[in-house]
Amino acid sequence: MVKQSIQIFARVKPTKKTASVYCVDNEEPAGSILEFLVPKDLADGFINNKKETYKFRFQEVFDQTVKQEDIFEAIAKPVADSVLSGYNGTIFAYGQTGSGKTFTITGGAERYSDRGIIPRTLSYLYQHFSQDSSMVYTTHISYLEIYNEVGYDLLDPRHEASRLEDLPKVTIMEDPDQNIHLRNLSLHQSANEEEALNLLFLGDTNRMIAETPMNQASTRSHCIFTMHVCGREPGSVTVRRSKLHLVDLAGSERVGKTGVCGQLLTEAKYINLSLHYLEQVIIALSEKNRLHIPYRNSMMTSVLRDSLGGNCMTTMIATVSVDKRNVDESISTCRFAQRVALIRNEALLNEEMDPALLIVRLKREIQSLKEELSMVTGEKREDQLTQEEIHKMEELVKVFLDDPDCEVTLALGPDMRKIHYCFSLLSIGNGGGDHPSPPPPVVVPDQKDSPQLQPADLTKLREMLTQRDNEISILPMLQPYKYYSSSSLSSVCDYQSENLSMGKQEAFEIFRRDHEDRLTIEDNKALLKQRSEGKGRPCWELQIQFTSSEVEEVDPVEENIRRQMDEEKKSYKSTFGHLKTLKMEIEHLQLLLEQSKVKLQRDFQDWWSQEAARLQVTSLPLFVRCRGMSLHKSFIPLTGDQQTDADILGFIRARHNLLNRTGTVHTI
C-alpha cells in the first residue's frame, strides 16, 4: 500500500500581452510558488481591506514558455510508471474555459510537437510493452463523455450517424462491494500504438464543441479516456490489472460575465453544477472524521470515486489565465487546487490469481504426480503417446543435438514412454520402424583452388544464410503501409471539386488563399513530404546491405563471420526502430492534415453562407466608396430566391478586388 497526497501542478497559459499580475518562484525547496498581484481599486473607497497578494504552493509551476514534452516528463511519466507497476493512476486538468486544459491533455492539431499528455502517454506505454520481454501485456481502451449530466460512449460507431438523443446512454451500476460498473460503455482492445491513437482521434471527433465568448472551440462536456492494462509473466498465474484515467474537464465560466444564452447557457449550468459537486466531494474528503462523502451527487464524481480518496495515484493540473480580466477565476482555481492537495489516497497493488491459468497449472501438476507415482510403483502405462507429444519430443531431441554445450541435459520428466521414445531417436543402430533415421554425413569434394571446409563449418554457414533469409523476409512487411506520394500531397487539403459549381470552387480558392491556417497546412504538407520521402531509403539500403553480405560471407575464418553478423544485426535493429518512429510521425501528420481539411471546409461553408446572406440584404442600391477613388454605384436587381453561385461569386470578387486595391470598403 502506498499512501500519498494528490499531486498538484500549475500551468500558466501563454498570453500575447505583458502580464504583470503574477510571478513564479521555482527556487523554493518545498515546492514552487505562484503569486498573484491584485492592486486595490480606488473606486472601492479609501478604506479597502482587500488583499493585494495571493500566494499558492504547488509541486511545480510551469510558466508560459514550457513545452508539451516537459509537461509529460514531469507530470504524466511518473503516473504511467506506477500503472506499469500495477497501481491505478489518474491525471485531470481543472480551470476556467479557455485556460488550456484540452491543449494540455489532448494537444493541438497544428504541429506534431503540440501532442498532449494522452498521445505521449500512449507512445510511452506501448514502447515499454515492446521492450519488456519478461511480461505479457493486454490493453483495452474506453472513452466516456458526460454531457449535460448524461453519459455517452464516444467510441460508439453510431455516434456520427445518429443524433445525440438517439444514442444509448451510459448508466452507472454498483455491485455489493461498492465497485462502479458502467453499462453501455464499450471496451476496445488495442494491440499497438496505432490502434490506440485511432480510437483517441475517433473520440475527439465525436466530442461536443461550441464557440463561446471566452473560447472559440470550447469543450462542452467532461471526457474520461481510460486505459485498462493487464500484465503477467509467462507461465505465472498472478495477473496485475491497473487502469489509467486521463480526464479533460469542461471549463467553468461565469454566465453573467460571458453573456451566453440558449443552448450554451444550459450547457454552462450543467458544467458549473457538476464542478460544484466535485468541489463538495473535495471538501468532504479534506475534512477529518467526515462519515459521508457525496459521490452520488453527479455522474463524474461517481466514476472518479477511486481517483478521489480511493485506490489510485492521482495528479491534478491547474490551468490558469493571467489576463487581468481572468485573475479572479485563476485565484479561485488555485484555491481549489490547495483543497485537493489535502486529500490522501491509498493505492494498492492490483494483483490477483487468474482462475483459468491456475486450473491449467494444477492439471499439469496432477499429471506430473501421476507420472511419478507410476515410476515408483512400477506400473506400466498402457496409453500411447499422442501426435502432439511425439512432435514435441522430436523438437526437444533436435535442440539437444544442435546445442554445442556439452553440459546441457534433456529434460523429459518422469514418463518412461517419453524416455523410451527419445532413446530410440538417439540410438545410432535403431532399425527403424516409424522412427526417423539419422541424416547422412556431409561429403565435401576436394578442390585445389578453394579452402577445405569441415562439415561443422558448412553447417554454420548454412544456418547463417538461413538467418539472413529470415531477416530479409521481414522487409516486405514494411511495404503495406500506405503513405502520401509527392503528387498527392498537393491535394491533401483540396476541396471536393465534384460537389461544387465552377463559381463556388473559384470562391473557395480565394477563401483558402486568405485563410489563417494556410501557412500551418503548407508547413505540415512539406514536413509530411519530407518524412514520406525519407521513409523508403533505409529499407532499400538495408536490403542492399543484406544482399551484399550473402556474397561476401564465403570466409573460412569463423570469427570474422560472427563479427559481421553482430554488426548487421545492430544495423538492422537501428534501422527498424528509425522506420517505426517515422511511421508514427507520418500517420500523425496525415491526421493533422485531415483535421485541417475538415476545418477549412467548415469555415468556407460558413463564410459562403454569410456572403450569400449579405448579398440577399442588398436589394437597395449598393454604394461602395474607396479611398482615393471616385464614387462608384451599382445596382443588384436580383432577389434572394433568384441568386445563383455566379451572383455570389461576382459579389465576392468585387469586394476582394476593392480590398486588394485600397484596403478599405465602406458600404452606405
Short mmCIF file of C-alpha atoms in Angstrom, two decimals, residues 317-541:
data_model
loop_
_atom_site.label_atom_id
_atom_site.label_comp_id
_atom_site.label_asym_id
_atom_site.label_seq_id
_atom_site.Cartn_x
_atom_site.Cartn_y
_atom_site.Cartn_z
CA ILE A 317 -3.09 20.15 -13.32
CA ALA A 318 -4.49 23.61 -12.56
CA THR A 319 -4.51 25.72 -15.74
CA VAL A 320 -4.66 29.47 -15.14
CA SER A 321 -5.00 32.50 -17.38
CA VAL A 322 -3.04 35.58 -16.30
CA ASP A 323 -5.04 38.20 -18.20
CA LYS A 324 -6.29 40.95 -15.90
CA ARG A 325 -9.92 40.15 -16.64
CA ASN A 326 -9.39 36.49 -15.60
CA VAL A 327 -7.40 36.99 -12.38
CA ASP A 328 -10.37 36.27 -10.10
CA GLU A 329 -11.09 32.94 -11.84
CA SER A 330 -7.40 31.99 -11.72
CA ILE A 331 -7.25 32.67 -7.96
CA SER A 332 -10.37 30.52 -7.49
CA THR A 333 -8.73 27.69 -9.46
CA CYS A 334 -5.62 27.84 -7.26
CA ARG A 335 -7.74 27.76 -4.10
CA PHE A 336 -9.47 24.63 -5.39
CA ALA A 337 -6.06 23.04 -6.04
CA GLN A 338 -4.95 23.75 -2.48
CA ARG A 339 -8.01 21.88 -1.15
CA VAL A 340 -7.29 18.97 -3.49
CA ALA A 341 -3.75 18.72 -2.10
CA LEU A 342 -5.17 17.85 1.33
CA ILE A 343 -6.67 14.56 0.10
CA ARG A 344 -4.67 11.38 0.75
CA ASN A 345 -5.14 8.30 -1.40
CA GLU A 346 -4.21 4.72 -0.52
CA ALA A 347 -3.01 3.00 -3.68
CA LEU A 348 -2.95 -0.80 -3.60
CA LEU A 349 -1.07 -3.16 -5.87
CA ASN A 350 -3.77 -4.74 -8.03
CA GLU A 351 -2.62 -8.37 -8.19
CA GLU A 352 -4.95 -11.35 -8.47
CA MET A 353 -4.89 -15.01 -9.41
CA ASP A 354 -6.19 -15.83 -12.86
CA PRO A 355 -8.58 -18.82 -12.40
CA ALA A 356 -8.02 -20.17 -15.93
CA LEU A 357 -4.23 -20.17 -15.60
CA LEU A 358 -4.48 -21.64 -12.10
CA ILE A 359 -6.58 -24.55 -13.39
CA VAL A 360 -4.08 -25.25 -16.18
CA ARG A 361 -1.18 -25.26 -13.71
CA LEU A 362 -3.00 -27.59 -11.30
CA LYS A 363 -3.82 -30.01 -14.12
CA ARG A 364 -0.17 -30.03 -15.13
CA GLU A 365 0.89 -30.77 -11.55
CA ILE A 366 -1.65 -33.61 -11.29
CA GLN A 367 -0.31 -35.17 -14.49
CA SER A 368 3.27 -34.90 -13.24
CA LEU A 369 2.33 -36.55 -9.91
CA LYS A 370 0.63 -39.41 -11.74
CA GLU A 371 3.76 -39.99 -13.81
CA GLU A 372 6.00 -40.01 -10.71
CA LEU A 373 3.61 -42.41 -8.99
CA SER A 374 3.73 -44.80 -11.95
CA MET A 375 7.55 -44.85 -11.86
CA VAL A 376 7.62 -45.54 -8.10
CA THR A 377 5.05 -48.34 -8.23
CA GLY A 378 6.46 -49.83 -11.44
CA GLU A 379 3.12 -49.80 -13.22
CA LYS A 380 3.41 -49.58 -16.98
CA ARG A 381 1.15 -47.09 -18.70
CA GLU A 382 -0.92 -48.60 -21.46
CA ASP A 383 -1.87 -45.42 -23.35
CA GLN A 384 0.23 -44.35 -26.31
CA LEU A 385 1.89 -41.01 -26.95
CA THR A 386 -0.21 -38.55 -28.93
CA GLN A 387 1.00 -36.99 -32.17
CA GLU A 388 1.47 -33.67 -30.40
CA GLU A 389 3.68 -35.28 -27.73
CA ILE A 390 5.71 -37.14 -30.41
CA HIS A 391 6.30 -33.91 -32.33
CA LYS A 392 7.36 -32.15 -29.12
CA MET A 393 9.82 -34.96 -28.27
CA GLU A 394 11.40 -34.71 -31.74
CA GLU A 395 11.83 -30.96 -31.32
CA LEU A 396 13.50 -31.45 -27.92
CA VAL A 397 15.90 -34.03 -29.31
CA LYS A 398 16.77 -31.75 -32.24
CA VAL A 399 17.51 -28.83 -29.91
CA PHE A 400 19.56 -31.13 -27.68
CA LEU A 401 21.70 -32.35 -30.59
CA ASP A 402 22.24 -28.86 -32.04
CA ASP A 403 23.34 -27.33 -28.73
CA PRO A 404 27.17 -27.08 -28.61
CA ASP A 405 27.17 -27.04 -24.80
CA CYS A 406 28.24 -30.48 -23.50
CA GLU A 407 26.67 -29.83 -20.09
CA VAL A 408 23.15 -29.49 -21.43
CA THR A 409 20.57 -32.08 -20.34
CA LEU A 410 17.44 -33.48 -21.98
CA ALA A 411 14.55 -32.91 -19.53
CA LEU A 412 11.70 -35.35 -20.23
CA GLY A 413 10.03 -35.74 -16.84
CA PRO A 414 9.16 -38.99 -15.05
CA ASP A 415 7.45 -40.59 -18.07
CA MET A 416 9.00 -43.86 -19.27
CA ARG A 417 7.15 -43.69 -22.59
CA LYS A 418 8.87 -40.40 -23.47
CA ILE A 419 12.21 -41.70 -22.23
CA HIS A 420 12.00 -44.83 -24.42
CA TYR A 421 10.94 -42.85 -27.47
CA CYS A 422 13.77 -40.31 -27.13
CA PHE A 423 16.26 -43.11 -26.54
CA SER A 424 15.14 -44.74 -29.79
CA LEU A 425 15.71 -41.45 -31.61
CA LEU A 426 19.21 -41.12 -30.17
CA SER A 427 20.19 -44.74 -30.89
CA ILE A 428 22.59 -44.98 -33.80
CA GLY A 429 21.68 -48.51 -34.78
CA ASN A 430 17.95 -48.39 -34.42
CA GLY A 431 16.35 -50.49 -37.13
CA GLY A 432 13.77 -48.13 -37.72
CA GLY A 433 10.16 -48.80 -37.59
CA ASP A 434 8.50 -45.46 -37.82
CA HIS A 435 11.37 -43.60 -36.21
CA PRO A 436 13.43 -41.25 -38.36
CA SER A 437 16.89 -42.37 -39.33
CA PRO A 438 19.93 -40.18 -38.67
CA PRO A 439 20.93 -37.85 -41.53
CA PRO A 440 23.75 -38.98 -43.84
CA PRO A 441 27.20 -37.48 -43.27
CA VAL A 442 28.16 -34.41 -45.25
CA VAL A 443 30.72 -35.10 -48.02
CA VAL A 444 32.84 -32.15 -49.17
CA PRO A 445 34.51 -32.60 -52.58
CA ASP A 446 38.19 -31.79 -52.81
CA GLN A 447 39.06 -28.61 -54.66
CA LYS A 448 42.58 -27.40 -55.23
CA ASP A 449 41.76 -23.71 -55.61
CA SER A 450 39.35 -23.37 -52.66
CA PRO A 451 39.98 -23.80 -48.91
CA GLN A 452 38.93 -27.09 -47.34
CA LEU A 453 35.94 -26.65 -45.02
CA GLN A 454 34.86 -29.07 -42.34
CA PRO A 455 31.22 -30.31 -42.13
CA ALA A 456 30.71 -28.24 -38.96
CA ASP A 457 31.78 -25.06 -40.80
CA LEU A 458 29.39 -25.79 -43.63
CA THR A 459 26.56 -26.33 -41.17
CA LYS A 460 27.22 -22.97 -39.51
CA LEU A 461 27.36 -21.22 -42.87
CA ARG A 462 24.01 -22.72 -43.84
CA GLU A 463 22.49 -21.55 -40.55
CA MET A 464 23.82 -18.05 -41.13
CA LEU A 465 22.37 -17.93 -44.65
CA THR A 466 19.02 -19.13 -43.31
CA GLN A 467 19.07 -16.37 -40.70
CA ARG A 468 19.82 -13.79 -43.42
CA ASP A 469 16.88 -15.06 -45.49
CA ASN A 470 14.59 -14.71 -42.48
CA GLU A 471 15.77 -11.15 -41.84
CA ILE A 472 15.30 -10.17 -45.48
CA SER A 473 11.82 -11.70 -45.49
CA ILE A 474 10.84 -9.21 -42.76
CA LEU A 475 11.49 -6.26 -45.08
CA PRO A 476 8.34 -6.68 -47.24
CA MET A 477 6.28 -6.36 -44.05
CA LEU A 478 7.11 -2.65 -44.08
CA GLN A 479 5.54 -2.14 -47.51
CA PRO A 480 1.77 -2.46 -46.82
CA TYR A 481 1.63 0.89 -45.04
CA LYS A 482 0.38 3.48 -47.48
CA TYR A 483 1.78 6.99 -47.41
CA TYR A 484 1.04 10.03 -49.49
CA SER A 485 3.24 10.49 -52.53
CA SER A 486 4.60 13.87 -53.57
CA SER A 487 1.93 14.21 -56.26
CA SER A 488 -0.93 13.50 -53.88
CA LEU A 489 0.38 15.77 -51.14
CA SER A 490 -0.58 18.85 -53.12
CA SER A 491 -4.24 17.82 -52.98
CA VAL A 492 -4.45 16.69 -49.34
CA CYS A 493 -6.42 19.74 -48.25
CA ASP A 494 -8.13 20.44 -51.60
CA TYR A 495 -11.87 20.75 -51.56
CA GLN A 496 -14.08 18.11 -53.21
CA SER A 497 -14.50 19.87 -56.57
CA GLU A 498 -17.07 17.47 -57.96
CA ASN A 499 -19.55 18.69 -55.33
CA LEU A 500 -19.08 22.38 -56.26
CA SER A 501 -20.07 24.56 -59.13
CA MET A 502 -17.39 26.46 -61.04
CA GLY A 503 -18.21 29.74 -59.30
CA LYS A 504 -18.22 28.26 -55.83
CA GLN A 505 -14.92 26.48 -56.49
CA GLU A 506 -13.27 29.78 -57.54
CA ALA A 507 -14.62 31.42 -54.38
CA PHE A 508 -13.11 28.57 -52.35
CA GLU A 509 -9.68 29.26 -53.91
CA ILE A 510 -10.00 32.93 -52.86
CA PHE A 511 -11.05 31.89 -49.34
CA ARG A 512 -8.22 29.36 -48.96
CA ARG A 513 -5.58 31.90 -50.02
CA ASP A 514 -6.62 34.25 -47.22
CA HIS A 515 -7.31 31.60 -44.54
CA GLU A 516 -5.40 31.92 -41.28
CA ASP A 517 -4.34 28.23 -41.28
CA ARG A 518 -2.83 28.29 -44.76
CA LEU A 519 0.78 28.57 -43.58
CA THR A 520 0.29 25.82 -40.99
CA ILE A 521 -1.20 23.48 -43.61
CA GLU A 522 1.66 24.17 -46.03
CA ASP A 523 4.26 23.52 -43.31
CA ASN A 524 2.61 20.21 -42.38
CA LYS A 525 2.43 19.18 -46.05
CA ALA A 526 6.13 19.95 -46.53
CA LEU A 527 7.08 18.07 -43.36
CA LEU A 528 4.92 15.09 -44.38
CA LYS A 529 6.51 15.06 -47.84
CA GLN A 530 9.99 15.11 -46.29
CA ARG A 531 9.16 12.26 -43.90
CA SER A 532 7.49 10.19 -46.66
CA GLU A 533 10.49 10.53 -48.98
CA GLY A 534 12.85 9.56 -46.16
CA LYS A 535 10.73 6.53 -45.30
CA GLY A 536 11.81 4.30 -48.18
CA ARG A 537 15.54 4.91 -48.30
CA PRO A 538 16.58 2.95 -45.18
CA CYS A 539 14.64 -0.10 -46.42
CA TRP A 540 16.48 -0.07 -49.78
CA GLU A 541 19.87 0.49 -48.20
#
